[in-house]
Amino acid sequence: MKSIALCVVSLLSLVPFVVGVSEWGQCGGRNYSGSTSCDSGLTCVYINEWYSQCVKATATAPPPSSTSSIGSCGLPSQSSSSQSSSTSVPTGFVKTDGQRTNAYWLAQLGSTSLIQQALAEIAQAGSNVLRVWGWNDVTSPSGTYYQLWNGATPTINYGADGLQKFDTVVASAKAAGIRLVVPLTNNWQDYGGMDRYISQIAGGGQHSLFYTNTAIKNAYKNYVNAFVTRYKNEPTIFSWELANESRCNGCSASVITAWAKEMSASIDPNHMVALGDEGFFNQPGSSSYPYQGGEGVDFTANMAILTLDYGTFHMYPIGWGITSGYQAWGVQWINDHAAVQKSVNKPVIIEEYGVTSSDRPSVYAAWWKAVETSGLAGDQYWQAATTASGSGYNDGYGIS
C-alpha cells in the first residue's frame, strides 16, 4: 500500500492508562510529556536536554554528541504551541531508540507552496517524521519522476521535475522540523517499482527476477547510489528503506533475506536502513495467511541481518482475509512483532495499518493500547489527509 501517516504519539493520550517505558525508550527531555517511569530493572538516564532514555541500571550513558536519538516520533519532543512559534530544525543523524511516522505523495504536489502547506499541516498535527516515496520509474516523462527508462537503459532525472523536486521536499521538511523516511522502490506497480526493472531489463518474467537477476540488481544499486549519495550528508533524512512491502510469492524466504543482506550493505553509513516490509512470518502450516510464508518473507530472519537497523511491519487484516475478529487478530500481530523486537534488541515500528470499517475508533484504540503494553517502538497509521493534497490521494483510510 502507499504509505503516509501522522505521528501516533499525539493520539496515544486518548488511551486512559500509564505504563512504564521499555528499554531504549524515551523517559524525559525538554517539553517531553510522556511517561517518566521505566520498566523494572531500567533507569532513566539523561542524554541531553532534549532526551533521556530508559536503559539497564548497570548501563553507562553515552556522551552527548551531534547524533540525535529517536525521541517522540523520532525527534526531540516539543509541544504544538512551541512548534508553531519555533521549529526545531534537524541537525544530527538519527540512530535507533524510539518512535517515528509516514507520507508518499508529497513530491507529486504541483508547487513548493503546496508541499510546504502539507508539511505545515502534518507538523501541526504532531508529526515530525514522515515517510515519502523516493522512486518513480517511467518510460515517458510524467509528473515528478526520478528515473526515465529507454529500453533497458535508465537515466536519472536530476531536473526540476526530478531530484530537484525532491530537494524541495527535503528543504521544506527541514524548515518544518520534519525528518523523512525514504523507501527506494516498490513491490507494486504504482510509480513503476520492481516490475519496471523486470519489464525493461528482462522483458518481463517472474517477480523473483528483481531479487535474483544480476543486471536488475545492478540497475537498482546504481539508482540507490545516485539517490542516497545526493543526501548522504543530510540529517533531514531519517532513514532509507530498501523497498515498500517486498514480496516474492512462492519463493523460498531465503531469496528476499539474501537480497536484503546484499543491498543493505551498500547504503551510506550516516543513516539507518530498514527493509520496509510488511512483517510476514514464515510459519508453514499456520491457519493465518500473513504467518504462512507464502509471500517469501521471514520477518524473524530479516531482523537478524546486521546491516538492517530496525524493523517494520504493516497491518491490514481485512485486506488479508481476516474479516472478523480483526481487532483481536491485530493485537496478536502487534505482540508477535514486539516479541521479535525484544529477541533481537532492535526497534520495530508498525509503519502502516488501517481499517475502513465503522468500528475504526475502537479498533485503533485497542491496537494503540497493544503498541504501548507490548513495548513496540512506535506506530504510524495509513494515511494523513491534508487540504494541500485534496481528495486525490485519499483511499478511504485518510485521517485529517
Short mmCIF file of C-alpha atoms in Angstrom, two decimals:
data_model
loop_
_atom_site.label_atom_id
_atom_site.label_comp_id
_atom_site.label_asym_id
_atom_site.label_seq_id
_atom_site.Cartn_x
_atom_site.Cartn_y
_atom_site.Cartn_z
CA MET A 1 0.00 0.00 0.00
CA LYS A 2 1.04 3.57 -0.48
CA SER A 3 2.12 4.98 2.79
CA ILE A 4 1.57 8.16 4.80
CA ALA A 5 0.71 8.76 8.41
CA LEU A 6 0.65 11.23 11.24
CA CYS A 7 2.53 10.68 14.47
CA VAL A 8 0.52 8.46 16.75
CA VAL A 9 2.15 9.83 19.90
CA SER A 10 -0.36 12.67 19.93
CA LEU A 11 -3.14 10.06 19.74
CA LEU A 12 -1.88 7.74 22.44
CA SER A 13 -3.05 10.22 25.05
CA LEU A 14 -6.57 9.04 24.22
CA VAL A 15 -5.81 5.70 25.84
CA PRO A 16 -6.54 6.14 29.59
CA PHE A 17 -3.66 4.30 31.23
CA VAL A 18 0.01 4.74 32.05
CA VAL A 19 2.70 2.12 31.55
CA GLY A 20 6.40 2.02 32.19
CA VAL A 21 8.79 2.87 29.37
CA SER A 22 10.60 -0.13 27.88
CA GLU A 23 14.35 -0.40 27.30
CA TRP A 24 15.77 2.29 24.97
CA GLY A 25 12.50 4.29 25.11
CA GLN A 26 12.31 8.00 25.89
CA CYS A 27 11.59 8.90 29.51
CA GLY A 28 12.41 12.60 29.64
CA GLY A 29 13.63 15.69 27.85
CA ARG A 30 12.69 19.27 27.24
CA ASN A 31 8.92 19.54 26.53
CA TYR A 32 8.58 15.74 26.75
CA SER A 33 5.10 14.88 28.04
CA GLY A 34 5.18 11.06 28.14
CA SER A 35 5.84 8.64 30.95
CA THR A 36 8.97 9.19 33.03
CA SER A 37 8.78 5.77 34.70
CA CYS A 38 10.93 2.98 33.29
CA ASP A 39 10.12 -0.72 33.35
CA SER A 40 11.53 -2.76 36.22
CA GLY A 41 15.31 -3.06 36.09
CA LEU A 42 15.72 0.08 33.97
CA THR A 43 16.87 3.59 34.86
CA CYS A 44 16.00 6.87 33.17
CA VAL A 45 19.37 8.25 32.04
CA TYR A 46 19.95 11.84 30.90
CA ILE A 47 21.44 12.05 27.39
CA ASN A 48 20.95 15.75 26.61
CA GLU A 49 18.43 18.49 27.33
CA TRP A 50 16.05 17.06 24.75
CA TYR A 51 16.31 13.39 25.50
CA SER A 52 16.58 10.89 28.35
CA GLN A 53 16.16 7.16 27.81
CA CYS A 54 15.46 4.00 29.79
CA VAL A 55 18.49 1.72 29.99
CA LYS A 56 19.52 -1.15 32.21
CA ALA A 57 20.60 0.11 35.59
CA THR A 58 24.17 -1.08 35.00
CA ALA A 59 24.48 0.64 31.63
CA THR A 60 26.62 3.73 31.16
CA ALA A 61 25.02 6.69 29.44
CA PRO A 62 26.66 7.65 26.14
CA PRO A 63 28.19 11.14 26.00
CA PRO A 64 26.23 13.90 24.30
CA SER A 65 27.01 14.16 20.58
CA SER A 66 25.72 15.63 17.33
CA THR A 67 23.77 12.44 16.68
CA SER A 68 20.09 12.71 17.58
CA SER A 69 18.37 9.83 19.36
CA ILE A 70 14.86 8.95 18.32
CA GLY A 71 12.57 10.60 20.79
CA SER A 72 8.82 11.15 20.39
CA CYS A 73 8.17 10.16 16.77
CA GLY A 74 11.87 10.35 16.05
CA LEU A 75 12.79 13.88 17.09
CA PRO A 76 13.20 15.79 20.35
CA SER A 77 9.73 16.35 21.78
CA GLN A 78 8.13 19.75 21.55
CA SER A 79 4.60 20.96 22.25
CA SER A 80 2.40 22.02 19.35
CA SER A 81 2.43 25.58 20.65
CA SER A 82 6.22 25.73 20.63
CA GLN A 83 6.25 24.17 17.16
CA SER A 84 4.18 26.97 15.75
CA SER A 85 6.48 29.63 17.11
CA SER A 86 9.89 27.97 16.92
CA THR A 87 10.56 24.99 14.66
CA SER A 88 13.31 22.58 15.65
CA VAL A 89 15.43 22.04 12.53
CA PRO A 90 17.05 18.59 12.19
CA THR A 91 20.78 18.92 12.84
CA GLY A 92 22.13 15.44 13.66
CA PHE A 93 21.83 12.00 12.12
CA VAL A 94 19.29 9.75 13.81
CA LYS A 95 20.20 6.45 15.40
CA THR A 96 17.87 3.84 16.85
CA ASP A 97 15.93 4.40 20.12
CA GLY A 98 12.23 5.20 19.76
CA GLN A 99 9.23 6.15 17.63
CA ARG A 100 8.62 7.61 14.19
CA THR A 101 5.95 8.07 11.38
CA ASN A 102 4.90 8.21 7.43
CA ALA A 103 3.83 10.12 3.71
CA TYR A 104 4.05 9.06 -0.01
CA TRP A 105 2.62 11.63 -2.45
CA LEU A 106 4.41 14.72 -1.22
CA ALA A 107 6.76 15.18 -4.19
CA GLN A 108 3.83 14.83 -6.62
CA LEU A 109 2.22 18.05 -5.38
CA GLY A 110 2.40 20.69 -8.06
CA SER A 111 4.16 23.53 -6.27
CA THR A 112 6.57 24.32 -3.47
CA SER A 113 3.81 26.19 -1.65
CA LEU A 114 1.57 23.10 -1.63
CA ILE A 115 4.44 20.96 -0.32
CA GLN A 116 5.08 23.50 2.43
CA GLN A 117 1.36 23.70 3.25
CA ALA A 118 1.06 19.91 3.53
CA LEU A 119 4.12 19.69 5.76
CA ALA A 120 2.86 22.51 7.96
CA GLU A 121 -0.45 20.70 8.49
CA ILE A 122 1.32 17.43 9.21
CA ALA A 123 3.67 19.11 11.70
CA GLN A 124 0.76 20.92 13.36
CA ALA A 125 -0.94 17.55 13.86
CA GLY A 126 2.09 16.38 15.84
CA SER A 127 4.21 14.51 13.32
CA ASN A 128 7.91 15.09 12.97
CA VAL A 129 8.94 12.04 10.91
CA LEU A 130 7.26 11.38 7.58
CA ARG A 131 7.54 8.56 5.03
CA VAL A 132 7.69 9.74 1.41
CA TRP A 133 8.38 7.84 -1.80
CA GLY A 134 11.93 8.01 -3.15
CA TRP A 135 11.25 6.47 -6.56
CA ASN A 136 9.14 6.93 -9.67
CA ASP A 137 10.21 4.92 -12.72
CA VAL A 138 8.63 5.96 -16.01
CA THR A 139 9.01 5.27 -19.74
CA SER A 140 7.78 8.74 -20.69
CA PRO A 141 8.03 11.92 -18.60
CA SER A 142 5.03 12.44 -16.33
CA GLY A 143 4.66 14.42 -13.11
CA THR A 144 7.58 14.16 -10.73
CA TYR A 145 9.77 11.21 -11.72
CA TYR A 146 13.28 10.13 -10.80
CA GLN A 147 14.24 7.54 -13.40
CA LEU A 148 13.37 7.52 -17.12
CA TRP A 149 13.69 4.19 -18.95
CA ASN A 150 14.58 3.82 -22.64
CA GLY A 151 14.58 0.11 -23.28
CA ALA A 152 16.93 -1.46 -20.76
CA THR A 153 18.70 1.84 -20.08
CA PRO A 154 17.58 4.02 -17.16
CA THR A 155 18.51 7.68 -16.85
CA ILE A 156 18.37 9.53 -13.53
CA ASN A 157 16.28 12.70 -13.71
CA TYR A 158 18.24 15.44 -11.95
CA GLY A 159 15.96 18.19 -13.26
CA ALA A 160 13.25 20.39 -11.77
CA ASP A 161 10.67 17.59 -12.07
CA GLY A 162 13.12 15.02 -10.69
CA LEU A 163 15.63 15.09 -7.87
CA GLN A 164 15.47 18.88 -7.70
CA LYS A 165 11.81 18.42 -6.72
CA PHE A 166 12.86 16.01 -4.01
CA ASP A 167 15.41 18.64 -2.91
CA THR A 168 12.41 20.92 -2.37
CA VAL A 169 10.69 18.25 -0.28
CA VAL A 170 13.82 17.84 1.85
CA ALA A 171 14.30 21.60 2.31
CA SER A 172 10.63 22.11 3.16
CA ALA A 173 10.68 19.21 5.62
CA LYS A 174 13.77 20.63 7.30
CA ALA A 175 12.09 24.01 7.67
CA ALA A 176 9.05 22.31 9.24
CA GLY A 177 11.20 20.30 11.67
CA ILE A 178 10.28 17.02 9.99
CA ARG A 179 12.57 14.11 9.08
CA LEU A 180 11.96 11.80 6.14
CA VAL A 181 11.85 8.02 5.83
CA VAL A 182 12.53 7.22 2.17
CA PRO A 183 11.74 3.85 0.51
CA LEU A 184 13.67 3.40 -2.74
CA THR A 185 11.40 1.14 -4.81
CA ASN A 186 8.02 -0.58 -4.68
CA ASN A 187 6.82 -4.17 -4.68
CA TRP A 188 3.72 -2.95 -6.52
CA GLN A 189 3.36 -1.36 -9.96
CA ASP A 190 2.46 2.05 -8.53
CA TYR A 191 5.07 4.56 -9.71
CA GLY A 192 6.95 1.86 -11.64
CA GLY A 193 8.71 -0.05 -8.90
CA MET A 194 10.22 -3.52 -9.21
CA ASP A 195 8.12 -4.55 -12.20
CA ARG A 196 9.55 -1.67 -14.23
CA TYR A 197 13.06 -3.07 -13.77
CA ILE A 198 11.83 -6.55 -14.72
CA SER A 199 9.96 -5.45 -17.85
CA GLN A 200 12.67 -3.09 -19.11
CA ILE A 201 15.73 -5.24 -18.46
CA ALA A 202 14.42 -8.81 -18.67
CA GLY A 203 11.45 -8.19 -20.97
CA GLY A 204 9.11 -9.46 -18.28
CA GLY A 205 9.05 -12.60 -16.20
CA GLN A 206 8.66 -13.74 -12.63
CA HIS A 207 8.71 -11.19 -9.82
CA SER A 208 11.62 -13.12 -8.28
CA LEU A 209 13.88 -11.73 -11.02
CA PHE A 210 14.10 -8.45 -9.17
CA TYR A 211 15.83 -10.22 -6.31
CA THR A 212 17.97 -12.64 -8.34
CA ASN A 213 18.81 -11.22 -11.79
CA THR A 214 22.29 -9.69 -11.74
CA ALA A 215 21.57 -6.96 -14.31
CA ILE A 216 18.41 -5.91 -12.44
CA LYS A 217 20.17 -5.88 -9.09
CA ASN A 218 22.99 -3.74 -10.53
CA ALA A 219 20.49 -1.27 -12.02
CA TYR A 220 18.77 -0.97 -8.65
CA LYS A 221 22.12 -0.48 -6.91
CA ASN A 222 23.06 2.26 -9.37
CA TYR A 223 19.79 4.08 -8.71
CA VAL A 224 20.13 3.73 -4.95
CA ASN A 225 23.70 5.01 -5.10
CA ALA A 226 22.65 8.10 -7.09
CA PHE A 227 19.72 8.89 -4.80
CA VAL A 228 21.42 8.14 -1.50
CA THR A 229 24.69 9.88 -2.37
CA ARG A 230 22.80 13.10 -3.04
CA TYR A 231 21.53 13.15 0.57
CA LYS A 232 24.15 11.17 2.46
CA ASN A 233 25.18 14.24 4.49
CA GLU A 234 21.61 15.50 5.05
CA PRO A 235 20.30 14.90 8.60
CA THR A 236 16.72 15.59 7.47
CA ILE A 237 16.79 12.05 6.08
CA PHE A 238 15.66 9.84 8.94
CA SER A 239 16.33 6.53 7.21
CA TRP A 240 16.34 4.63 3.93
CA GLU A 241 14.07 1.68 3.22
CA LEU A 242 15.14 -0.83 0.59
CA ALA A 243 11.58 -1.17 -0.74
CA ASN A 244 7.94 -0.76 0.09
CA GLU A 245 6.36 -4.10 1.01
CA SER A 246 8.87 -6.54 -0.50
CA ARG A 247 7.25 -9.82 -1.52
CA CYS A 248 8.26 -12.82 -3.61
CA ASN A 249 5.19 -15.03 -3.87
CA GLY A 250 6.07 -18.72 -3.92
CA CYS A 251 9.79 -18.07 -3.33
CA SER A 252 11.89 -19.50 -0.57
CA ALA A 253 12.15 -16.90 2.18
CA SER A 254 15.91 -17.04 1.76
CA VAL A 255 15.60 -15.13 -1.55
CA ILE A 256 14.48 -11.83 0.00
CA THR A 257 16.72 -12.34 3.04
CA ALA A 258 19.79 -12.73 0.79
CA TRP A 259 18.76 -9.72 -1.30
CA ALA A 260 18.24 -7.59 1.82
CA LYS A 261 21.68 -8.56 3.13
CA GLU A 262 23.32 -7.63 -0.17
CA MET A 263 21.51 -4.33 -0.66
CA SER A 264 21.64 -3.05 2.91
CA ALA A 265 25.41 -3.50 2.98
CA SER A 266 25.87 -0.77 0.36
CA ILE A 267 23.79 2.08 1.87
CA ASP A 268 25.52 5.17 3.30
CA PRO A 269 26.78 4.92 6.91
CA ASN A 270 25.14 8.11 8.20
CA HIS A 271 21.55 6.93 8.03
CA MET A 272 19.60 3.99 9.34
CA VAL A 273 18.36 1.33 6.93
CA ALA A 274 15.23 -0.83 7.09
CA LEU A 275 13.77 -3.36 4.68
CA GLY A 276 10.35 -1.65 4.67
CA ASP A 277 8.43 -4.93 4.55
CA GLU A 278 5.02 -5.96 5.87
CA GLY A 279 6.49 -8.21 8.56
CA PHE A 280 5.11 -11.50 7.29
CA PHE A 281 6.28 -14.55 9.22
CA ASN A 282 7.48 -17.85 7.77
CA GLN A 283 5.42 -20.45 9.64
CA PRO A 284 4.14 -23.02 7.11
CA GLY A 285 1.01 -24.71 8.36
CA SER A 286 -0.34 -21.65 10.13
CA SER A 287 -4.05 -21.05 9.59
CA SER A 288 -3.45 -17.30 9.07
CA TYR A 289 -2.15 -16.12 5.69
CA PRO A 290 0.33 -13.45 6.93
CA TYR A 291 2.04 -16.13 9.04
CA GLN A 292 2.24 -18.88 6.40
CA GLY A 293 5.37 -17.81 4.49
CA GLY A 294 3.75 -17.90 1.06
CA GLU A 295 4.96 -14.39 0.18
CA GLY A 296 8.61 -15.34 0.64
CA VAL A 297 9.14 -13.12 3.69
CA ASP A 298 10.62 -14.22 7.01
CA PHE A 299 10.40 -11.29 9.41
CA THR A 300 12.41 -13.01 12.13
CA ALA A 301 15.26 -13.95 9.79
CA ASN A 302 15.34 -10.49 8.24
CA MET A 303 15.54 -8.81 11.64
CA ALA A 304 18.76 -10.73 12.27
CA ILE A 305 20.51 -9.02 9.32
CA LEU A 306 23.26 -6.93 10.90
CA THR A 307 23.08 -4.13 8.31
CA LEU A 308 19.35 -3.53 8.93
CA ASP A 309 18.98 -1.10 11.84
CA TYR A 310 15.31 -1.51 12.66
CA GLY A 311 12.26 -3.50 11.61
CA THR A 312 8.94 -2.57 10.07
CA PHE A 313 5.60 -4.29 9.68
CA HIS A 314 2.21 -3.39 8.26
CA MET A 315 -1.30 -4.43 9.24
CA TYR A 316 -4.38 -4.59 7.01
CA PRO A 317 -6.24 -7.59 8.43
CA ILE A 318 -9.43 -7.14 6.39
CA GLY A 319 -7.44 -6.90 3.16
CA TRP A 320 -5.53 -10.01 4.22
CA GLY A 321 -8.69 -12.04 4.65
CA ILE A 322 -9.30 -11.59 8.39
CA THR A 323 -12.81 -10.19 8.04
CA SER A 324 -14.00 -10.99 11.57
CA GLY A 325 -12.14 -10.75 14.85
CA TYR A 326 -9.63 -8.41 13.23
CA GLN A 327 -9.28 -6.29 16.36
CA ALA A 328 -8.02 -9.23 18.42
CA TRP A 329 -6.01 -10.55 15.47
CA GLY A 330 -4.26 -7.20 15.19
CA VAL A 331 -3.39 -7.16 18.88
CA GLN A 332 -1.74 -10.56 18.49
CA TRP A 333 0.07 -9.41 15.33
CA ILE A 334 1.48 -6.44 17.27
CA ASN A 335 2.52 -8.60 20.22
CA ASP A 336 4.25 -11.14 17.97
CA HIS A 337 6.37 -8.44 16.33
CA ALA A 338 7.17 -6.86 19.68
CA ALA A 339 8.45 -10.25 20.82
CA VAL A 340 10.88 -10.33 17.87
CA GLN A 341 11.94 -6.75 18.72
CA LYS A 342 12.92 -7.90 22.18
CA SER A 343 14.65 -11.06 20.95
CA VAL A 344 16.98 -9.20 18.56
CA ASN A 345 17.20 -5.94 20.56
CA LYS A 346 16.29 -3.75 17.58
CA PRO A 347 13.40 -1.26 17.39
CA VAL A 348 10.35 -2.38 15.42
CA ILE A 349 7.74 0.01 14.02
CA ILE A 350 4.28 -0.75 12.73
CA GLU A 351 4.54 1.78 9.92
CA GLU A 352 1.25 1.18 8.07
CA TYR A 353 -2.11 -0.03 9.31
CA GLY A 354 -5.76 0.63 8.83
CA VAL A 355 -9.36 -0.41 8.62
CA THR A 356 -12.17 1.48 6.93
CA SER A 357 -14.97 -0.12 8.93
CA SER A 358 -17.33 1.85 11.16
CA ASP A 359 -15.68 0.44 14.29
CA ARG A 360 -12.33 2.01 13.41
CA PRO A 361 -12.12 4.21 16.58
CA SER A 362 -12.47 1.25 18.95
CA VAL A 363 -10.21 -0.97 16.82
CA TYR A 364 -7.49 1.68 16.73
CA ALA A 365 -7.77 2.27 20.48
CA ALA A 366 -7.19 -1.45 21.11
CA TRP A 367 -4.25 -1.52 18.72
CA TRP A 368 -2.67 1.59 20.28
CA LYS A 369 -3.00 0.03 23.70
CA ALA A 370 -1.25 -3.08 22.39
CA VAL A 371 1.56 -0.94 20.97
CA GLU A 372 2.16 0.59 24.40
CA THR A 373 1.79 -2.51 26.52
CA SER A 374 3.89 -4.67 24.19
CA GLY A 375 6.84 -2.25 24.26
CA LEU A 376 6.79 -1.87 20.47
CA ALA A 377 8.98 1.05 19.38
CA GLY A 378 6.18 3.00 17.73
CA ASP A 379 3.45 3.18 15.09
CA GLN A 380 2.14 5.20 12.17
CA TYR A 381 -1.25 4.84 10.54
CA TRP A 382 -2.29 4.98 6.91
CA GLN A 383 -2.93 7.75 5.90
CA ALA A 384 -2.99 11.50 6.57
CA ALA A 385 -5.42 13.76 4.78
CA THR A 386 -4.34 17.37 4.22
CA THR A 387 -6.03 20.26 2.47
CA ALA A 388 -2.94 20.60 0.27
CA SER A 389 -3.29 17.08 -1.11
CA GLY A 390 -7.05 17.36 -1.60
CA SER A 391 -9.03 14.17 -2.16
CA GLY A 392 -6.86 12.78 -4.92
CA TYR A 393 -4.74 10.62 -2.60
CA ASN A 394 -7.43 9.58 -0.14
CA ASP A 395 -8.20 5.86 -0.48
CA GLY A 396 -10.68 5.71 2.38
CA TYR A 397 -8.11 5.44 5.16
CA GLY A 398 -7.46 9.18 5.36
CA ILE A 399 -7.44 10.86 8.75
CA SER A 400 -7.33 14.64 8.88
#
